[in-house]
PDB file of C-alpha atoms in Angstrom:
ATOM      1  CA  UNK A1073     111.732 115.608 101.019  1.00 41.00           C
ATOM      2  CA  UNK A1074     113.430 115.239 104.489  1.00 44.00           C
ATOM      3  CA  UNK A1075     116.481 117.685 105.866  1.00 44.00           C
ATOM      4  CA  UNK A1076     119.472 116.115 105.618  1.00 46.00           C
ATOM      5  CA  UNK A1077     122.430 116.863 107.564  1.00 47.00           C
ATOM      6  CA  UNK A1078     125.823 115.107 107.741  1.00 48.00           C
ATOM      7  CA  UNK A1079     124.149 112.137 105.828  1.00 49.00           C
ATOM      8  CA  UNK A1080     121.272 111.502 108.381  1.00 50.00           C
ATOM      9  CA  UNK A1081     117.876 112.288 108.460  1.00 50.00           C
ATOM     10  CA  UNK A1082     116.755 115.144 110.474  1.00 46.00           C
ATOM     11  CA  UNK A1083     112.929 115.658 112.321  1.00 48.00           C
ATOM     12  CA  UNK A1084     112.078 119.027 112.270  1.00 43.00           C
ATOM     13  CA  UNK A1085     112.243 121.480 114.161  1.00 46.00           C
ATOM     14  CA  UNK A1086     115.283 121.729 116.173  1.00 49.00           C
ATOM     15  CA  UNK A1087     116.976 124.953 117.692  1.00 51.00           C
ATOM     16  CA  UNK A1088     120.049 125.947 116.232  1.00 53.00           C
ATOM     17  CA  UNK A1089     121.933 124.690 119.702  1.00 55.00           C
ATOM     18  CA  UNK A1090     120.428 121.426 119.233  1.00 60.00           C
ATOM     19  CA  UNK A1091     121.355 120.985 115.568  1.00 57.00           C
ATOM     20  CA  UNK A1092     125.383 121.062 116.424  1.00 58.00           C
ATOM     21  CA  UNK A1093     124.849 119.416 119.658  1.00 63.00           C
ATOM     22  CA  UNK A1094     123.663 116.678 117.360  1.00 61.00           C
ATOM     23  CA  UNK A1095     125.550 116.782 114.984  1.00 61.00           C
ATOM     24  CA  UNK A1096     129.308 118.021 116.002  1.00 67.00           C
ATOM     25  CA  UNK A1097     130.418 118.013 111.986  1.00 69.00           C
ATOM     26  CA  UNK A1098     128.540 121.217 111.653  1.00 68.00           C
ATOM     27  CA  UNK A1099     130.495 123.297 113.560  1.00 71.00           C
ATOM     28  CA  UNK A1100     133.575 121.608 111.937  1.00 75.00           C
ATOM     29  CA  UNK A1101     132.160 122.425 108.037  1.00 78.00           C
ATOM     30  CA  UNK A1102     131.990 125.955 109.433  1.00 77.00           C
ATOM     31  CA  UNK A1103     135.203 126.306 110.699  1.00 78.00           C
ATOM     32  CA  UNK A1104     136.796 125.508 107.576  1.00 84.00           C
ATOM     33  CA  UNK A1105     134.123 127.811 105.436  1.00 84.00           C
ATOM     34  CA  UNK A1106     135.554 130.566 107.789  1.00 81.00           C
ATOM     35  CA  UNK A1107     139.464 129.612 107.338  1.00 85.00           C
ATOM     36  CA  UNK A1108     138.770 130.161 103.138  1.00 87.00           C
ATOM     37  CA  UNK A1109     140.667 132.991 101.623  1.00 91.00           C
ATOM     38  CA  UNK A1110     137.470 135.283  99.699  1.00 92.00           C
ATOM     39  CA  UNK A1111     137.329 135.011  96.554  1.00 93.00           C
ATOM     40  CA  UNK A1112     136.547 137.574  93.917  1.00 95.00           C
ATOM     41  CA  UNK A1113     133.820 136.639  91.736  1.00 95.00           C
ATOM     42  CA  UNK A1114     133.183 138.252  88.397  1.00 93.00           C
ATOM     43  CA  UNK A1115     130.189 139.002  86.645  1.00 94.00           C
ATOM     44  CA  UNK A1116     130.331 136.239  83.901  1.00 94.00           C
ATOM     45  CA  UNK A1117     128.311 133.451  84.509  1.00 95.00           C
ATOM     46  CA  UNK A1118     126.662 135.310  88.024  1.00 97.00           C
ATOM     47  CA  UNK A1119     124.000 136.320  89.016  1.00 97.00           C
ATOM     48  CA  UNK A1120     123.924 138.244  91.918  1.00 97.00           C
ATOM     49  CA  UNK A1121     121.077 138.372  94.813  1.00 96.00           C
ATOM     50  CA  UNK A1122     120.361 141.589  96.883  1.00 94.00           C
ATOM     51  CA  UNK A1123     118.662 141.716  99.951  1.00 92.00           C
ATOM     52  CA  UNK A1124     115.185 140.256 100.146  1.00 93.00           C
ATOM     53  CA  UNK A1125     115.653 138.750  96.704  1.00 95.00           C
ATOM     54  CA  UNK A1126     116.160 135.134  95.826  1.00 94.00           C
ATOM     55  CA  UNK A1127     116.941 132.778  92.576  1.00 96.00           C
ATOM     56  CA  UNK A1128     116.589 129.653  91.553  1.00 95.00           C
ATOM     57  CA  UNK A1129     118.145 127.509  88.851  1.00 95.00           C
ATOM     58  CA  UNK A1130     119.808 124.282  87.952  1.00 93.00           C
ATOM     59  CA  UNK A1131     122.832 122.472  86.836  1.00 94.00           C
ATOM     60  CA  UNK A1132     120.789 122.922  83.302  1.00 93.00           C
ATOM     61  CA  UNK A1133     120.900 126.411  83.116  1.00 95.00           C
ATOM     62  CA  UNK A1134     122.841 127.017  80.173  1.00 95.00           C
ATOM     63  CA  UNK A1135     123.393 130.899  81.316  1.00 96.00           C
ATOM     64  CA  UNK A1136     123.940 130.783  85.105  1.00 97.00           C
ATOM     65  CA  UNK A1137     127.014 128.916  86.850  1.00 96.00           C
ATOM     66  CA  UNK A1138     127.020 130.780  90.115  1.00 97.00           C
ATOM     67  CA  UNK A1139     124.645 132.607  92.850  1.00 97.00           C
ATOM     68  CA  UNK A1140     126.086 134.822  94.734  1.00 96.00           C
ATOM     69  CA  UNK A1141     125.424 137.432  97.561  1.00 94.00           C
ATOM     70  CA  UNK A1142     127.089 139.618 100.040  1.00 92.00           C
ATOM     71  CA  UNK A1143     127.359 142.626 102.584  1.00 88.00           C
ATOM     72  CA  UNK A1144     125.476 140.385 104.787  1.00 84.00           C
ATOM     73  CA  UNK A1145     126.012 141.582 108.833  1.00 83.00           C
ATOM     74  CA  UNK A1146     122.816 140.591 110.541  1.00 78.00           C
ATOM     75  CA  UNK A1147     121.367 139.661 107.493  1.00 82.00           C
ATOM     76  CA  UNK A1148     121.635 135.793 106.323  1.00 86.00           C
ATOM     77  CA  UNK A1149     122.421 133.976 103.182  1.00 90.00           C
ATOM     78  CA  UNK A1150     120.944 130.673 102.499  1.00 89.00           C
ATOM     79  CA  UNK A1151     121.896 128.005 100.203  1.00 91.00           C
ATOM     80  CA  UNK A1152     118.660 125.167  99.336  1.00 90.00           C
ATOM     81  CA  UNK A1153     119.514 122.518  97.590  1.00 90.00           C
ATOM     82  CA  UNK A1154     117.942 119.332  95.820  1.00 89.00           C
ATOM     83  CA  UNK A1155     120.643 116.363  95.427  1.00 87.00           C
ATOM     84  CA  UNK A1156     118.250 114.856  93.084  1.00 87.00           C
ATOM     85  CA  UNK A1157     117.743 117.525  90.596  1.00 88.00           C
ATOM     86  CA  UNK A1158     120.752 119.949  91.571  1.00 90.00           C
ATOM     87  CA  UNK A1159     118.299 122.428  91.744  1.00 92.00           C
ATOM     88  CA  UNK A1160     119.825 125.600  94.258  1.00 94.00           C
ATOM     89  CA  UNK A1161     118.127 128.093  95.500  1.00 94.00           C
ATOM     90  CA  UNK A1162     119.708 131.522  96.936  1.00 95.00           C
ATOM     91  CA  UNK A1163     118.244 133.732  99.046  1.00 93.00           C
ATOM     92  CA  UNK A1164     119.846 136.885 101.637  1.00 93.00           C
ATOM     93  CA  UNK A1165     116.978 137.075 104.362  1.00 85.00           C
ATOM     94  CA  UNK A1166     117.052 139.861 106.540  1.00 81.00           C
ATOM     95  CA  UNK A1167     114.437 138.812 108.874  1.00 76.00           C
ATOM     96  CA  UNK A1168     111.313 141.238 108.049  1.00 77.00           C
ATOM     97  CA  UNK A1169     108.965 138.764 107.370  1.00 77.00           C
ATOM     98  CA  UNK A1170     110.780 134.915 107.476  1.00 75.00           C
ATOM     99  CA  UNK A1171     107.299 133.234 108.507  1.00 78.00           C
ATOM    100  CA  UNK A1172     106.223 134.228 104.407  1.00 81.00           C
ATOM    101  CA  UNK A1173     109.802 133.824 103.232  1.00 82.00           C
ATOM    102  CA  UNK A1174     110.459 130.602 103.920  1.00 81.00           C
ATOM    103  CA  UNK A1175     107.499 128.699 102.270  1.00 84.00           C
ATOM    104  CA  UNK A1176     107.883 131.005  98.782  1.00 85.00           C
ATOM    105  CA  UNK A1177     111.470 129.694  99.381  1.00 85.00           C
ATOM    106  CA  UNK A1178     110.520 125.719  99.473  1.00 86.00           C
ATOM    107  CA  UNK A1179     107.794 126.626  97.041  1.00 87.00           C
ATOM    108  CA  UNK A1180     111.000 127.807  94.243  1.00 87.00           C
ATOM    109  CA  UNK A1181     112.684 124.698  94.916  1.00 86.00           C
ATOM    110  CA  UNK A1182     109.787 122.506  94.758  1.00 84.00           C
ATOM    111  CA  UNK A1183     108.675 123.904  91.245  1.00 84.00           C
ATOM    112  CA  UNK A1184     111.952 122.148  89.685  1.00 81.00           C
ATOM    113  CA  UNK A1185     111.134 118.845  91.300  1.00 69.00           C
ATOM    114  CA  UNK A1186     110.196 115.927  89.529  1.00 64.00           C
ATOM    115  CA  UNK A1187     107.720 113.585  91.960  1.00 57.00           C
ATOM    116  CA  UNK A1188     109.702 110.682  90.542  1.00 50.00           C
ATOM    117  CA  UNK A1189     113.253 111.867  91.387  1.00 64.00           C
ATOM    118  CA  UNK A1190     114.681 110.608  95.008  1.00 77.00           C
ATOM    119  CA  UNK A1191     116.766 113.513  96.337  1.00 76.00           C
ATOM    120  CA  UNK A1192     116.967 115.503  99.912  1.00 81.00           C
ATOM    121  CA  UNK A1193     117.297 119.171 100.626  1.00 81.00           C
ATOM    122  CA  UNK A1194     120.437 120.366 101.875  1.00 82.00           C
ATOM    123  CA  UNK A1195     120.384 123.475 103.381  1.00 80.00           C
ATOM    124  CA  UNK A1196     123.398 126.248 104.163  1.00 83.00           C
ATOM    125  CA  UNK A1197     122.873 129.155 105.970  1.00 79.00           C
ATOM    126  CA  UNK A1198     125.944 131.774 106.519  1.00 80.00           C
ATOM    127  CA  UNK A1199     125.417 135.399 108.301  1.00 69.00           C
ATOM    128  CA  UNK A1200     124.377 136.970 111.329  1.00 62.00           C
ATOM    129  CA  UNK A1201     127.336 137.443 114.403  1.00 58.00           C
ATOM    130  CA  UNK A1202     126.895 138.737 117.724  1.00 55.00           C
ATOM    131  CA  UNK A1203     125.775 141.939 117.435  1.00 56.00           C
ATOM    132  CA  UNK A1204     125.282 145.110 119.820  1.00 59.00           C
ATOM    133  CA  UNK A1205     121.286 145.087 119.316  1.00 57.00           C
ATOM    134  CA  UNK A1206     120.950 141.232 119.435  1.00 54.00           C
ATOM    135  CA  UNK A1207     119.029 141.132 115.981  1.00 50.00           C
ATOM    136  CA  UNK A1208     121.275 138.113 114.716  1.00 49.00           C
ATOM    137  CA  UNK A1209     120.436 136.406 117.627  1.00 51.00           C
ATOM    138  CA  UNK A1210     116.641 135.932 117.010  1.00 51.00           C
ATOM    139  CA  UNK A1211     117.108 134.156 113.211  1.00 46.00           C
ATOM    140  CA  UNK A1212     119.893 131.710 114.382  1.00 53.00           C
ATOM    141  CA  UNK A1213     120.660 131.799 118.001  1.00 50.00           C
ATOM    142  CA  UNK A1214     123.820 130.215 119.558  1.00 41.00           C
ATOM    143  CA  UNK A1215     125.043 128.876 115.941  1.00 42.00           C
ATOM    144  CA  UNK A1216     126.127 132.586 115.411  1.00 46.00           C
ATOM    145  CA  UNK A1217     129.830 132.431 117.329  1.00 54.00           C
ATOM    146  CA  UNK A1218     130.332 129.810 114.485  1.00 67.00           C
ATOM    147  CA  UNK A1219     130.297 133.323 112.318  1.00 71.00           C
ATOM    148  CA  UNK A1220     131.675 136.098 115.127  1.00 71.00           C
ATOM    149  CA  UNK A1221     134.868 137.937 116.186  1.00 75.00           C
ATOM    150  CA  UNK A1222     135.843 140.123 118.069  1.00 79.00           C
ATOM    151  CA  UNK A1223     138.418 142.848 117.554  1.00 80.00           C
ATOM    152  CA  UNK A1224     138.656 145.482 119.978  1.00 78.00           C
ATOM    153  CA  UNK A1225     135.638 144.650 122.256  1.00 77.00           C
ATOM    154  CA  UNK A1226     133.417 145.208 119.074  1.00 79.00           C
ATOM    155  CA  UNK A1227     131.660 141.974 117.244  1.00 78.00           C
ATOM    156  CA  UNK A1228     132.037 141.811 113.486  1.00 77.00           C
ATOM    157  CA  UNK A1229     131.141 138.980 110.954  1.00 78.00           C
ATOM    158  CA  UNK A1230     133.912 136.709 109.835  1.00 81.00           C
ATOM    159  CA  UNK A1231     131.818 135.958 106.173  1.00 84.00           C
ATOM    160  CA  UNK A1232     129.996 138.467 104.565  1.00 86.00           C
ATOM    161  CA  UNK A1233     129.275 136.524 101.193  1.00 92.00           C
ATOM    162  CA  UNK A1234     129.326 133.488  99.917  1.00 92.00           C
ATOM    163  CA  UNK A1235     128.833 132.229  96.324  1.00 95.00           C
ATOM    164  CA  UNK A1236     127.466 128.508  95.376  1.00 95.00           C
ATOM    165  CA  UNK A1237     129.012 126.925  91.911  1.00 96.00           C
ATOM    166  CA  UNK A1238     125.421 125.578  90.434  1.00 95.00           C
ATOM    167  CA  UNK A1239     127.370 122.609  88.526  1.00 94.00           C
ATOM    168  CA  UNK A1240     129.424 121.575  91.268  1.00 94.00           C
ATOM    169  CA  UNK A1241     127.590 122.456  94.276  1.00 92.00           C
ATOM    170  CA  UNK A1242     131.118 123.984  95.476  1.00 93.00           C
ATOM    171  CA  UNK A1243     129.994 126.578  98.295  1.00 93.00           C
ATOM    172  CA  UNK A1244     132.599 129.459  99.306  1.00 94.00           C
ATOM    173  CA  UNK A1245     133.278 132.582 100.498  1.00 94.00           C
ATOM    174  CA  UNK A1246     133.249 135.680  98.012  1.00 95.00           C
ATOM    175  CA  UNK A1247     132.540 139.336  97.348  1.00 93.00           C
ATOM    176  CA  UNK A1248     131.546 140.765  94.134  1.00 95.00           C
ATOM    177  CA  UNK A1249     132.083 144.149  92.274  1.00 90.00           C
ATOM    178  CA  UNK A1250     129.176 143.377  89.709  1.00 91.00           C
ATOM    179  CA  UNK A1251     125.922 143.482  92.114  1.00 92.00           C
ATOM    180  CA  UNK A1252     123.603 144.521  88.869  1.00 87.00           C
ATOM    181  CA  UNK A1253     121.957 144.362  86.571  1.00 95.00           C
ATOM    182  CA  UNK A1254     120.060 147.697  87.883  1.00 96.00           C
ATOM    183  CA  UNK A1255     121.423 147.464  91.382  1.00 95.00           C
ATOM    184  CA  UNK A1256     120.270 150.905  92.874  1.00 95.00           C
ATOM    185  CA  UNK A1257     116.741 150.136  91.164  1.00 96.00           C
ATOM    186  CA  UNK A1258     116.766 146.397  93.395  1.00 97.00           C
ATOM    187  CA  UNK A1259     118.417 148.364  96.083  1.00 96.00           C
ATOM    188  CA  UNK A1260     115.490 150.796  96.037  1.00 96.00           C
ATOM    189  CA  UNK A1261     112.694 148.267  96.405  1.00 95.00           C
ATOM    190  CA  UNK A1262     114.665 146.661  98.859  1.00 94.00           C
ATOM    191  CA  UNK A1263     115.132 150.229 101.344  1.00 94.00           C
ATOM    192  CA  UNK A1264     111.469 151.159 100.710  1.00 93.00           C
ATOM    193  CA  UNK A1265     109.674 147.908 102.473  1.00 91.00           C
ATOM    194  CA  UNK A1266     109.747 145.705  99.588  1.00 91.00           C
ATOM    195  CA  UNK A1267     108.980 142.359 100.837  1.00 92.00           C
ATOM    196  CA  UNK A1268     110.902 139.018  99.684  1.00 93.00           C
ATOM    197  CA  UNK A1269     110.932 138.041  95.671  1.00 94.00           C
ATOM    198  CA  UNK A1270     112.538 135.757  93.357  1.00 95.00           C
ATOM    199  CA  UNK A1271     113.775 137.282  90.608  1.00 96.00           C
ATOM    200  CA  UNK A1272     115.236 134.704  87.556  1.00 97.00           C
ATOM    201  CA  UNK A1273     113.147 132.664  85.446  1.00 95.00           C
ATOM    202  CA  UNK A1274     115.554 129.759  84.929  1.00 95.00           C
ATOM    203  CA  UNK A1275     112.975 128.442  82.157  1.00 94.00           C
ATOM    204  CA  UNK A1276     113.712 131.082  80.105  1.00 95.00           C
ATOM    205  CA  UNK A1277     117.053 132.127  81.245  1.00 96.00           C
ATOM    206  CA  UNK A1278     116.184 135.878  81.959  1.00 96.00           C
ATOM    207  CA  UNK A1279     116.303 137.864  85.059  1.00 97.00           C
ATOM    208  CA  UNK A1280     112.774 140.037  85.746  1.00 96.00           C
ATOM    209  CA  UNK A1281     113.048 142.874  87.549  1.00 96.00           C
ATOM    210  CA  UNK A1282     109.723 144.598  88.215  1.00 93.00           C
ATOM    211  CA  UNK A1283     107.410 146.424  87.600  1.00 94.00           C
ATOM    212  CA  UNK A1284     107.790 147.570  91.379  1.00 94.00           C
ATOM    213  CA  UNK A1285     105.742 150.863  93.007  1.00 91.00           C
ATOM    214  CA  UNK A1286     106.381 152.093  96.420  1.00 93.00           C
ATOM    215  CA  UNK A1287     105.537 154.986  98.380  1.00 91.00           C
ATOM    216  CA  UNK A1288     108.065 158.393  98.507  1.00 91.00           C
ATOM    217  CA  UNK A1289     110.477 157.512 101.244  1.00 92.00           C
ATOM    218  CA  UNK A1290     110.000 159.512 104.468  1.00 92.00           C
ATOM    219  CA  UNK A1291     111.954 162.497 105.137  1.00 94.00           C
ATOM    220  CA  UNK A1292     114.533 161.413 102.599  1.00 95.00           C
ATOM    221  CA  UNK A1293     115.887 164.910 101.950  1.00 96.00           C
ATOM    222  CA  UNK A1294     116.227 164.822 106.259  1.00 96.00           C
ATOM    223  CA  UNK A1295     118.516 161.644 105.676  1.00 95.00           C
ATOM    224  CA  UNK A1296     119.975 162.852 102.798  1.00 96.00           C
ATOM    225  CA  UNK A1297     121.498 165.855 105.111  1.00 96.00           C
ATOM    226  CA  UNK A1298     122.994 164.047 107.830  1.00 95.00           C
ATOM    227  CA  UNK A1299     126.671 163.174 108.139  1.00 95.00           C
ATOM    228  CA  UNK A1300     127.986 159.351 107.584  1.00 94.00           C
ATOM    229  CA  UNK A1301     127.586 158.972 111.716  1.00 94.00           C
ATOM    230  CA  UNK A1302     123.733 159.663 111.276  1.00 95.00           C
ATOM    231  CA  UNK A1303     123.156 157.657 108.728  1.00 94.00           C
ATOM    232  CA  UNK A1304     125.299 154.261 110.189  1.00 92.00           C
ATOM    233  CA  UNK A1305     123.559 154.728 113.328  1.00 92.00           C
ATOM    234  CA  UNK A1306     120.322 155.185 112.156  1.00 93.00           C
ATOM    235  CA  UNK A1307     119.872 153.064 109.062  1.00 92.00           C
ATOM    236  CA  UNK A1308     121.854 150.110 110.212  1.00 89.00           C
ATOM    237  CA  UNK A1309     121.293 146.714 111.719  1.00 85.00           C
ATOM    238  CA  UNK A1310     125.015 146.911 112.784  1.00 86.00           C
ATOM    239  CA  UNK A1311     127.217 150.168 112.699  1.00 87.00           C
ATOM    240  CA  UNK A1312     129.876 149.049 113.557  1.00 86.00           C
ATOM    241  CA  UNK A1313     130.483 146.237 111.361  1.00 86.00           C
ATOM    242  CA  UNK A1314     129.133 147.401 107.996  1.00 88.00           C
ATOM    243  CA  UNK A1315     131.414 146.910 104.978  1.00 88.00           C
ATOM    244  CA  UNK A1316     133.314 150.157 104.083  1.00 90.00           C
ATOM    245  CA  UNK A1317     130.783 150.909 101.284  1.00 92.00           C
ATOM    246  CA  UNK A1318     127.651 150.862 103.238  1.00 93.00           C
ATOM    247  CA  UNK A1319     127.118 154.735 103.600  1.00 95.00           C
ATOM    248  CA  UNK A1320     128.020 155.195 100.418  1.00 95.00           C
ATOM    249  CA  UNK A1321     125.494 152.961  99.035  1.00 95.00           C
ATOM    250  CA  UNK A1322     122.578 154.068 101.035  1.00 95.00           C
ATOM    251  CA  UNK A1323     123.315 157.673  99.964  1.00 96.00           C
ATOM    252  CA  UNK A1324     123.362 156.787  96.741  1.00 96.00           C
ATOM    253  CA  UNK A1325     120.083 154.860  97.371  1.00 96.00           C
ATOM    254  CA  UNK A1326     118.201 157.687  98.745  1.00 97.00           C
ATOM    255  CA  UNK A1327     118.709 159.807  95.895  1.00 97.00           C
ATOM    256  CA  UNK A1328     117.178 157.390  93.449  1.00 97.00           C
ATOM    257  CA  UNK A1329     114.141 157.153  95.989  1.00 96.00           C
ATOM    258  CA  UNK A1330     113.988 160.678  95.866  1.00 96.00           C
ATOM    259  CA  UNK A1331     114.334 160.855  92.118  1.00 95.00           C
ATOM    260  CA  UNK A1332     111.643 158.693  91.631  1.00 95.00           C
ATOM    261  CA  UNK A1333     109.139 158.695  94.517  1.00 92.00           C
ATOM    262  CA  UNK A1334     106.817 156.408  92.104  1.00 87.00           C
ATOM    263  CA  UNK A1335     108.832 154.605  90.191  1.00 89.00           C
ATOM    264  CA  UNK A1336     105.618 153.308  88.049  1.00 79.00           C
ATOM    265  CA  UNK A1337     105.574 154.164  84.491  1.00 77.00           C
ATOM    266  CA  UNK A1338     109.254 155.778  84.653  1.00 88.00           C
ATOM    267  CA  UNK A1339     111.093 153.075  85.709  1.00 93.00           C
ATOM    268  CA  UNK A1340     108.495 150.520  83.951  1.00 92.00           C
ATOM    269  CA  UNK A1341     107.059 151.954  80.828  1.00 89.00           C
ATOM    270  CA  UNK A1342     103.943 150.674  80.256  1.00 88.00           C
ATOM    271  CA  UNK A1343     103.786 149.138  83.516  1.00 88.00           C
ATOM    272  CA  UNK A1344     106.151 146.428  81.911  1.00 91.00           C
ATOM    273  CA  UNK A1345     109.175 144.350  83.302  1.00 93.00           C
ATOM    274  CA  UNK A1346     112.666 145.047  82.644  1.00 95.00           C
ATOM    275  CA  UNK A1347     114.228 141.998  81.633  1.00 96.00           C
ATOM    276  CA  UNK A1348     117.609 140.296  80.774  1.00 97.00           C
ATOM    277  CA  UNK A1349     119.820 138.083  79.680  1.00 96.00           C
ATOM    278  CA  UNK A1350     123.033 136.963  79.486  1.00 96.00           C
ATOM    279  CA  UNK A1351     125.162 137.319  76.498  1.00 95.00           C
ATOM    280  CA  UNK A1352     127.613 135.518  75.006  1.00 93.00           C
ATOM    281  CA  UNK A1353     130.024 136.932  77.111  1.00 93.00           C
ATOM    282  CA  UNK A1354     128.169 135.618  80.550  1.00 93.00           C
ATOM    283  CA  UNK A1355     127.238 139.295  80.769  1.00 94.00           C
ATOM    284  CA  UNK A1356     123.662 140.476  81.480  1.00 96.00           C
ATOM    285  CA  UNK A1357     121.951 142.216  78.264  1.00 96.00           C
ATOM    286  CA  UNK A1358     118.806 144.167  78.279  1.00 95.00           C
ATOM    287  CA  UNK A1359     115.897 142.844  75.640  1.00 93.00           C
ATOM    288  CA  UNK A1360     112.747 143.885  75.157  1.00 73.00           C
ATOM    289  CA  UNK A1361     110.261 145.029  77.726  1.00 58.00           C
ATOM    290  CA  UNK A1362     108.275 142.181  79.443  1.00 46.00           C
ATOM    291  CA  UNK A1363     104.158 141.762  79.673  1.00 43.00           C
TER     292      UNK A1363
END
């Protein structure tokens, strides 16, 4: 399945500065991404991917209508699709370990193709801006002023979020109050080394989260102690441009890692997923334990 871009084939690989040198309608598309107003997105119909998480589904999923992430600064959020199948794939990549992300990425996609159904992959990828440290910089290069201003001699991201409509294909920008089910739990995983995992089985419709284990954060009752300063300068890509809830959220993450330091049989009894699904309402529901 070739890259397509703007209609036309693409050989791979090309740098990110030869990509819109060859083909000016990128820069363009991303302009007018950027000029969107954000749009709220509620939890019905949604499900929402964390950091080094990613889902999969397709127009046939009869529970999911929209992926969605956000509170991406150097971070990035990428869209895969197949035109064939409409199967779309979203992941927020924060650049730990992209050389083993991005083949469990194809591989997600791949599992909904059918070898006798013509289709391309489209890929969208939104994050990253010109940050103080330069970390942006090393997933996407010069395409990151498409993504970059500047207020006050400080960089910040112009889109934090973005949500794709599985049905319509419809990518825009968005930020979302509902990030669960379970959020600190993901969140948790996510802050202690977790690597990249996909988390919805669009066969069945349910979301699996777990069973995880990790090891008891270092010195989390040191970072638990330090002011909101500390904390944004220490346990961020980008101080300067993190969302207003950032400290907030990693506060509130360190206290579940120091509630449970092994989260084996506690969080997961019997060493079992959690799992859910949503309702008739669009709203996630907890069943019964996983194997």
């Amino acid at each position: 399945m070739p890259l397509l871009v703007n209609g036309r084939r693409v050989r791979l690989p090309l740098s990110a500065a030869e990509l819109v040198r060859a083909h000016p309608p990128l820069e363009e598309r991303a302009r007018l991404l950027r000029g969107q107003s954000v749009q709220q997105v509620g939890p019905q119909g949604l499900l929402y991917v964390q950091q080094r998480e990613l889902a999969v589904t397709s127009p046939k999923d009869g529970s999911i209508s929209i992926l969605g992430s956000d509170d991406a600064t150097t971070c990035h959020i990428v869209v895969l699709r197949h035109t064939g199948n409409g199967a779309t794939c979203l992941t927020h990549c924060d650049g730990t370990d992209t050389k083993a992300e991005v083949p469990l990425i194809m591989s997600s996609i791949k599992s909904f193709s059918d070898h006798t159904q013509c289709g391309r992959l489209e890929v969208h990828l939104v994050g990253g801006f010109s940050d103080d440290r330069q970390l942006s910089q090393k997933l996407t290069h010069q395409l990151l002023k498409l993504n970059d201003r500047e207020e006050n001699e400080n960089h910040f991201p112009i889109i934090y979020g973005i949500a794709v409509n599985i049905k319509t294909a419809e990518i825009y920008r968005a930020s979302f109050h509902d990030r669960g089910p379970e959020e600190q739990l993901r969140a948790a995983r996510a802050l202690a080394g977790g690597p990249m995992i996909s988390i919805y089985d669009a066969k069945t419709e349910q979301l699996r989260i777990g069973p995880y284990s990790w090891t008891p954060f270092p010195h989390v009752d040191f970072w638990l102690q330090q002011d909101d300063k500390q904390i944004l300068e220490n346990l961020s890509t980008s101080p300067l441009a993190e969302p207003p809830h950032f400290v907030e959220h990693i506060r509130s993450t360190l206290m579940f890692l120091k509630k449970f330091p092994s989260p084996a049989n506690i969080l997961f009894p019997g060493n079992k997923a959690l799992l859910y699904k949503k309702n008739e309402d669009g709203l996630w529901e907890k069943i019964s334990p996983g194997s």
